[in-house]
PDB file of C-alpha atoms in Angstrom:
ATOM      1  CA  UNK A  24      30.104  69.562-160.836  1.00  0.00           C
ATOM      2  CA  UNK A  25      29.757  73.335-160.815  1.00  0.00           C
ATOM      3  CA  UNK A  26      25.998  72.964-160.391  1.00  0.00           C
ATOM      4  CA  UNK A  27      26.360  70.223-157.797  1.00  0.00           C
ATOM      5  CA  UNK A  28      29.755  70.550-156.035  1.00  0.00           C
ATOM      6  CA  UNK A  29      28.644  68.185-153.259  1.00  0.00           C
ATOM      7  CA  UNK A  30      28.111  65.336-155.726  1.00  0.00           C
ATOM      8  CA  UNK A  31      30.052  62.127-155.087  1.00  0.00           C
ATOM      9  CA  UNK A  32      31.618  60.935-158.341  1.00  0.00           C
ATOM     10  CA  UNK A  33      32.126  57.189-158.628  1.00  0.00           C
ATOM     11  CA  UNK A  34      34.279  55.950-161.472  1.00  0.00           C
ATOM     12  CA  UNK A  35      33.420  52.697-163.214  1.00  0.00           C
ATOM     13  CA  UNK A  36      35.690  49.655-163.005  1.00  0.00           C
ATOM     14  CA  UNK A  37      34.646  47.670-166.051  1.00  0.00           C
ATOM     15  CA  UNK A  38      37.498  45.165-165.881  1.00  0.00           C
ATOM     16  CA  UNK A  39      36.517  44.325-162.322  1.00  0.00           C
ATOM     17  CA  UNK A  40      32.862  44.020-163.287  1.00  0.00           C
ATOM     18  CA  UNK A  41      33.818  41.631-166.080  1.00  0.00           C
ATOM     19  CA  UNK A  42      36.028  39.617-163.742  1.00  0.00           C
ATOM     20  CA  UNK A  43      33.236  39.155-161.208  1.00  0.00           C
ATOM     21  CA  UNK A  44      30.799  38.295-163.981  1.00  0.00           C
ATOM     22  CA  UNK A  45      33.068  35.504-165.219  1.00  0.00           C
ATOM     23  CA  UNK A  46      33.462  34.188-161.676  1.00  0.00           C
ATOM     24  CA  UNK A  47      29.703  34.119-161.121  1.00  0.00           C
ATOM     25  CA  UNK A  48      29.175  32.340-164.444  1.00  0.00           C
ATOM     26  CA  UNK A  49      31.854  29.813-163.503  1.00  0.00           C
ATOM     27  CA  UNK A  50      29.942  28.932-160.339  1.00  0.00           C
ATOM     28  CA  UNK A  51      26.710  28.536-162.291  1.00  0.00           C
ATOM     29  CA  UNK A  52      28.414  26.369-164.907  1.00  0.00           C
ATOM     30  CA  UNK A  53      29.383  23.841-162.217  1.00  0.00           C
ATOM     31  CA  UNK A  54      25.740  22.782-162.003  1.00  0.00           C
ATOM     32  CA  UNK A  55      24.730  22.582-165.663  1.00  0.00           C
ATOM     33  CA  UNK A  56      26.331  22.976-169.103  1.00  0.00           C
ATOM     34  CA  UNK A  57      23.093  24.601-170.283  1.00  0.00           C
ATOM     35  CA  UNK A  58      24.018  28.117-169.231  1.00  0.00           C
ATOM     36  CA  UNK A  59      22.836  31.157-171.195  1.00  0.00           C
ATOM     37  CA  UNK A  60      24.235  34.526-170.058  1.00  0.00           C
ATOM     38  CA  UNK A  61      21.992  37.398-171.158  1.00  0.00           C
ATOM     39  CA  UNK A  62      23.938  40.267-169.606  1.00  0.00           C
ATOM     40  CA  UNK A  63      26.938  40.891-167.393  1.00  0.00           C
ATOM     41  CA  UNK A  64      24.902  39.973-164.305  1.00  0.00           C
ATOM     42  CA  UNK A  65      22.071  37.753-165.571  1.00  0.00           C
ATOM     43  CA  UNK A  66      21.872  34.224-166.911  1.00  0.00           C
ATOM     44  CA  UNK A  67      19.439  31.404-167.530  1.00  0.00           C
ATOM     45  CA  UNK A  68      20.198  27.887-166.327  1.00  0.00           C
ATOM     46  CA  UNK A  69      18.429  24.736-167.483  1.00  0.00           C
ATOM     47  CA  UNK A  70      18.789  22.268-164.604  1.00  0.00           C
ATOM     48  CA  UNK A  71      16.279  19.755-165.936  1.00  0.00           C
ATOM     49  CA  UNK A  72      17.286  16.256-164.852  1.00  0.00           C
ATOM     50  CA  UNK A  73      20.067  17.347-162.490  1.00  0.00           C
ATOM     51  CA  UNK A  74      18.140  16.510-159.318  1.00  0.00           C
ATOM     52  CA  UNK A  75      19.887  13.151-159.081  1.00  0.00           C
ATOM     53  CA  UNK A  76      23.288  14.821-159.199  1.00  0.00           C
ATOM     54  CA  UNK A  77      22.556  17.761-156.960  1.00  0.00           C
ATOM     55  CA  UNK A  78      19.317  18.836-155.301  1.00  0.00           C
ATOM     56  CA  UNK A  79      15.849  19.981-156.468  1.00  0.00           C
ATOM     57  CA  UNK A  80      15.858  23.304-158.367  1.00  0.00           C
ATOM     58  CA  UNK A  81      14.371  25.331-155.506  1.00  0.00           C
ATOM     59  CA  UNK A  82      17.022  24.078-153.080  1.00  0.00           C
ATOM     60  CA  UNK A  83      19.722  24.579-155.709  1.00  0.00           C
ATOM     61  CA  UNK A  84      18.665  28.220-156.122  1.00  0.00           C
ATOM     62  CA  UNK A  85      19.303  28.883-152.438  1.00  0.00           C
ATOM     63  CA  UNK A  86      22.625  27.031-152.636  1.00  0.00           C
ATOM     64  CA  UNK A  87      23.760  29.141-155.582  1.00  0.00           C
ATOM     65  CA  UNK A  88      22.741  32.290-153.793  1.00  0.00           C
ATOM     66  CA  UNK A  89      24.724  31.274-150.699  1.00  0.00           C
ATOM     67  CA  UNK A  90      27.821  30.341-152.727  1.00  0.00           C
ATOM     68  CA  UNK A  91      27.859  33.585-154.699  1.00  0.00           C
ATOM     69  CA  UNK A  92      27.571  35.587-151.495  1.00  0.00           C
ATOM     70  CA  UNK A  93      30.159  33.528-149.586  1.00  0.00           C
ATOM     71  CA  UNK A  94      32.768  33.305-152.350  1.00  0.00           C
ATOM     72  CA  UNK A  95      32.330  36.650-154.096  1.00  0.00           C
ATOM     73  CA  UNK A  96      30.518  38.817-151.577  1.00  0.00           C
ATOM     74  CA  UNK A  97      27.750  39.529-154.068  1.00  0.00           C
ATOM     75  CA  UNK A  98      23.997  39.394-153.402  1.00  0.00           C
ATOM     76  CA  UNK A  99      21.907  37.502-155.936  1.00  0.00           C
ATOM     77  CA  UNK A 100      18.230  37.115-156.720  1.00  0.00           C
ATOM     78  CA  UNK A 101      16.919  33.979-158.420  1.00  0.00           C
ATOM     79  CA  UNK A 102      13.684  32.905-160.047  1.00  0.00           C
ATOM     80  CA  UNK A 103      12.809  29.238-160.484  1.00  0.00           C
ATOM     81  CA  UNK A 104      10.215  28.293-163.085  1.00  0.00           C
ATOM     82  CA  UNK A 105       9.382  26.000-165.986  1.00  0.00           C
ATOM     83  CA  UNK A 106      10.509  28.448-168.684  1.00  0.00           C
ATOM     84  CA  UNK A 107      12.732  31.471-169.171  1.00  0.00           C
ATOM     85  CA  UNK A 108      10.012  34.121-169.320  1.00  0.00           C
ATOM     86  CA  UNK A 109       8.498  33.120-165.989  1.00  0.00           C
ATOM     87  CA  UNK A 110      11.936  32.670-164.390  1.00  0.00           C
ATOM     88  CA  UNK A 111      13.003  36.148-165.537  1.00  0.00           C
ATOM     89  CA  UNK A 112       9.931  37.819-164.051  1.00  0.00           C
ATOM     90  CA  UNK A 113      10.239  35.778-160.856  1.00  0.00           C
ATOM     91  CA  UNK A 114      13.873  36.815-160.501  1.00  0.00           C
ATOM     92  CA  UNK A 115      12.959  40.497-160.889  1.00  0.00           C
ATOM     93  CA  UNK A 116      10.231  40.182-158.255  1.00  0.00           C
ATOM     94  CA  UNK A 117      12.647  38.394-155.914  1.00  0.00           C
ATOM     95  CA  UNK A 118      14.955  41.410-155.720  1.00  0.00           C
ATOM     96  CA  UNK A 119      16.738  42.177-153.555  1.00  0.00           C
ATOM     97  CA  UNK A 120      18.435  38.993-152.310  1.00  0.00           C
ATOM     98  CA  UNK A 121      15.430  36.729-152.726  1.00  0.00           C
ATOM     99  CA  UNK A 122      14.454  33.427-154.322  1.00  0.00           C
ATOM    100  CA  UNK A 123      11.007  33.095-155.897  1.00  0.00           C
ATOM    101  CA  UNK A 124       9.700  29.714-157.087  1.00  0.00           C
ATOM    102  CA  UNK A 125       6.784  29.459-159.522  1.00  0.00           C
ATOM    103  CA  UNK A 126       5.611  25.806-159.549  1.00  0.00           C
ATOM    104  CA  UNK A 127       4.886  24.238-162.929  1.00  0.00           C
ATOM    105  CA  UNK A 128       1.216  24.678-163.772  1.00  0.00           C
ATOM    106  CA  UNK A 129       0.914  27.854-161.707  1.00  0.00           C
ATOM    107  CA  UNK A 130       2.273  30.239-164.342  1.00  0.00           C
ATOM    108  CA  UNK A 131      -1.097  31.788-165.248  1.00  0.00           C
ATOM    109  CA  UNK A 132      -1.987  32.357-161.602  1.00  0.00           C
ATOM    110  CA  UNK A 133       1.419  33.926-161.002  1.00  0.00           C
ATOM    111  CA  UNK A 134       1.152  36.278-163.975  1.00  0.00           C
ATOM    112  CA  UNK A 135      -2.527  37.231-163.680  1.00  0.00           C
ATOM    113  CA  UNK A 136      -2.354  40.179-161.224  1.00  0.00           C
ATOM    114  CA  UNK A 137       0.972  41.581-162.397  1.00  0.00           C
ATOM    115  CA  UNK A 138       1.190  44.930-164.253  1.00  0.00           C
ATOM    116  CA  UNK A 139       1.551  44.552-167.999  1.00  0.00           C
ATOM    117  CA  UNK A 140       4.980  46.216-167.750  1.00  0.00           C
ATOM    118  CA  UNK A 141       6.272  43.115-165.965  1.00  0.00           C
ATOM    119  CA  UNK A 142       6.170  41.151-169.200  1.00  0.00           C
ATOM    120  CA  UNK A 143       9.674  40.840-170.581  1.00  0.00           C
ATOM    121  CA  UNK A 144       9.895  42.998-173.707  1.00  0.00           C
ATOM    122  CA  UNK A 145       6.983  45.319-172.935  1.00  0.00           C
ATOM    123  CA  UNK A 146       8.480  48.797-172.970  1.00  0.00           C
ATOM    124  CA  UNK A 147       7.006  52.265-172.633  1.00  0.00           C
ATOM    125  CA  UNK A 148       5.567  52.397-176.158  1.00  0.00           C
ATOM    126  CA  UNK A 149       3.797  49.053-175.950  1.00  0.00           C
ATOM    127  CA  UNK A 150       2.611  49.641-172.382  1.00  0.00           C
ATOM    128  CA  UNK A 151       1.225  53.043-173.350  1.00  0.00           C
ATOM    129  CA  UNK A 152      -0.735  51.587-176.243  1.00  0.00           C
ATOM    130  CA  UNK A 153      -2.128  48.808-174.029  1.00  0.00           C
ATOM    131  CA  UNK A 154      -3.139  51.348-171.396  1.00  0.00           C
ATOM    132  CA  UNK A 155      -5.122  53.211-174.047  1.00  0.00           C
ATOM    133  CA  UNK A 156      -7.159  50.031-174.454  1.00  0.00           C
ATOM    134  CA  UNK A 157      -7.633  49.796-170.658  1.00  0.00           C
ATOM    135  CA  UNK A 158      -5.254  46.853-170.388  1.00  0.00           C
ATOM    136  CA  UNK A 159      -3.113  47.251-167.292  1.00  0.00           C
ATOM    137  CA  UNK A 160      -2.621  43.736-165.972  1.00  0.00           C
ATOM    138  CA  UNK A 161      -1.482  40.519-167.621  1.00  0.00           C
ATOM    139  CA  UNK A 162      -4.777  38.729-166.969  1.00  0.00           C
ATOM    140  CA  UNK A 163      -6.611  41.522-168.804  1.00  0.00           C
ATOM    141  CA  UNK A 164      -4.353  40.975-171.802  1.00  0.00           C
ATOM    142  CA  UNK A 165      -4.821  37.196-171.646  1.00  0.00           C
ATOM    143  CA  UNK A 166      -8.616  37.607-171.592  1.00  0.00           C
ATOM    144  CA  UNK A 167      -8.735  39.409-174.940  1.00  0.00           C
ATOM    145  CA  UNK A 168     -10.482  37.549-177.789  1.00  0.00           C
ATOM    146  CA  UNK A 169      -8.104  36.293-180.464  1.00  0.00           C
ATOM    147  CA  UNK A 170      -9.365  38.755-183.092  1.00  0.00           C
ATOM    148  CA  UNK A 171      -8.893  41.752-180.782  1.00  0.00           C
ATOM    149  CA  UNK A 172      -5.468  40.496-179.775  1.00  0.00           C
ATOM    150  CA  UNK A 173      -4.458  40.233-183.438  1.00  0.00           C
ATOM    151  CA  UNK A 174      -5.686  43.750-184.210  1.00  0.00           C
ATOM    152  CA  UNK A 175      -3.896  45.167-181.170  1.00  0.00           C
ATOM    153  CA  UNK A 176      -0.675  43.412-182.175  1.00  0.00           C
ATOM    154  CA  UNK A 177      -0.849  44.982-185.644  1.00  0.00           C
ATOM    155  CA  UNK A 178      -1.467  48.389-184.084  1.00  0.00           C
ATOM    156  CA  UNK A 179       1.555  48.080-181.782  1.00  0.00           C
ATOM    157  CA  UNK A 180       3.809  46.855-184.601  1.00  0.00           C
ATOM    158  CA  UNK A 181       2.745  49.861-186.673  1.00  0.00           C
ATOM    159  CA  UNK A 182       3.783  52.153-183.814  1.00  0.00           C
ATOM    160  CA  UNK A 183       7.215  50.556-183.692  1.00  0.00           C
ATOM    161  CA  UNK A 184       7.651  50.860-187.451  1.00  0.00           C
ATOM    162  CA  UNK A 185       6.920  54.591-187.194  1.00  0.00           C
ATOM    163  CA  UNK A 186       9.669  54.913-184.594  1.00  0.00           C
ATOM    164  CA  UNK A 187      12.119  53.037-186.825  1.00  0.00           C
ATOM    165  CA  UNK A 188      11.297  55.191-189.862  1.00  0.00           C
ATOM    166  CA  UNK A 189      11.659  58.352-187.809  1.00  0.00           C
ATOM    167  CA  UNK A 190      15.232  57.422-186.974  1.00  0.00           C
ATOM    168  CA  UNK A 191      17.716  58.803-189.473  1.00  0.00           C
ATOM    169  CA  UNK A 192      21.208  57.398-189.627  1.00  0.00           C
ATOM    170  CA  UNK A 193      23.998  59.882-189.000  1.00  0.00           C
ATOM    171  CA  UNK A 194      26.755  57.746-190.423  1.00  0.00           C
ATOM    172  CA  UNK A 195      27.610  54.478-192.132  1.00  0.00           C
ATOM    173  CA  UNK A 196      30.320  51.969-191.507  1.00  0.00           C
ATOM    174  CA  UNK A 197      31.804  49.042-193.386  1.00  0.00           C
ATOM    175  CA  UNK A 198      34.577  46.802-192.099  1.00  0.00           C
ATOM    176  CA  UNK A 199      36.945  44.186-193.431  1.00  0.00           C
ATOM    177  CA  UNK A 200      40.045  42.502-192.058  1.00  0.00           C
ATOM    178  CA  UNK A 201      43.339  42.947-193.909  1.00  0.00           C
ATOM    179  CA  UNK A 202      46.206  40.480-193.875  1.00  0.00           C
ATOM    180  CA  UNK A 203      48.904  41.246-191.300  1.00  0.00           C
ATOM    181  CA  UNK A 204      51.518  41.615-194.039  1.00  0.00           C
ATOM    182  CA  UNK A 205      49.395  43.889-196.230  1.00  0.00           C
ATOM    183  CA  UNK A 206      51.373  47.137-196.582  1.00  0.00           C
ATOM    184  CA  UNK A 207      51.296  48.127-200.259  1.00  0.00           C
ATOM    185  CA  UNK A 208      49.957  51.648-200.700  1.00  0.00           C
ATOM    186  CA  UNK A 209      48.252  50.947-204.032  1.00  0.00           C
ATOM    187  CA  UNK A 210      46.623  47.862-202.528  1.00  0.00           C
ATOM    188  CA  UNK A 211      45.261  49.885-199.615  1.00  0.00           C
ATOM    189  CA  UNK A 212      43.794  52.471-201.988  1.00  0.00           C
ATOM    190  CA  UNK A 213      42.108  49.742-204.041  1.00  0.00           C
ATOM    191  CA  UNK A 214      40.705  48.137-200.884  1.00  0.00           C
ATOM    192  CA  UNK A 215      39.338  51.446-199.594  1.00  0.00           C
ATOM    193  CA  UNK A 216      37.502  51.965-202.880  1.00  0.00           C
ATOM    194  CA  UNK A 217      35.937  48.506-202.594  1.00  0.00           C
ATOM    195  CA  UNK A 218      34.839  49.226-199.036  1.00  0.00           C
ATOM    196  CA  UNK A 219      33.253  52.537-200.071  1.00  0.00           C
ATOM    197  CA  UNK A 220      30.912  50.960-202.599  1.00  0.00           C
ATOM    198  CA  UNK A 221      28.474  49.278-200.148  1.00  0.00           C
ATOM    199  CA  UNK A 222      28.564  52.388-197.933  1.00  0.00           C
ATOM    200  CA  UNK A 223      27.576  54.625-200.875  1.00  0.00           C
ATOM    201  CA  UNK A 224      24.751  52.248-201.798  1.00  0.00           C
ATOM    202  CA  UNK A 225      23.412  52.285-198.243  1.00  0.00           C
ATOM    203  CA  UNK A 226      23.651  56.089-198.183  1.00  0.00           C
ATOM    204  CA  UNK A 227      21.640  56.362-201.411  1.00  0.00           C
ATOM    205  CA  UNK A 228      19.020  53.916-200.112  1.00  0.00           C
ATOM    206  CA  UNK A 229      18.658  55.851-196.862  1.00  0.00           C
ATOM    207  CA  UNK A 230      18.272  59.293-198.368  1.00  0.00           C
TER     208      UNK A 230
END
């Protein structure tokens, strides 16, 4: 704050975030039991076969968006597709406050012009390696011959292994749960010794 005294400091309210997250998930769960939260503000819903109970998926997406805004005052973006990967990308592209539907059978057309970074799981390291091979869009990646794709995959995995090996642990931890009534001092000492053994082995393996 000394360097930037005009800064506006906003404190987090994690309990409130969690509360709203549970309320959003509760609304989603009213439409299908197949609900998969993937973060505090994201979830996948499988609404296959629910058209007879509710409405088609594209209409349902708009209804969910309206309910979340009306009941919780929160904007929401939704992607509707035949699988989770396409739905995730569609949802990201729909931001802010949009609904994007990718009809079944149109997945390749939808993905083709998108930057390779749009693929879920492609981070900076992978994207950088693909760029070195002049692959910048998803259709360029899809057009690679199988043998070249396999070689590129091995190359990228090798990069990630180098990153993992370069990381050096700064500490080790081992946990166990003791009985509520466990208070004997000699018992605690014995238990601590037992807990230290796997930690020492991991330390020796690491270094």
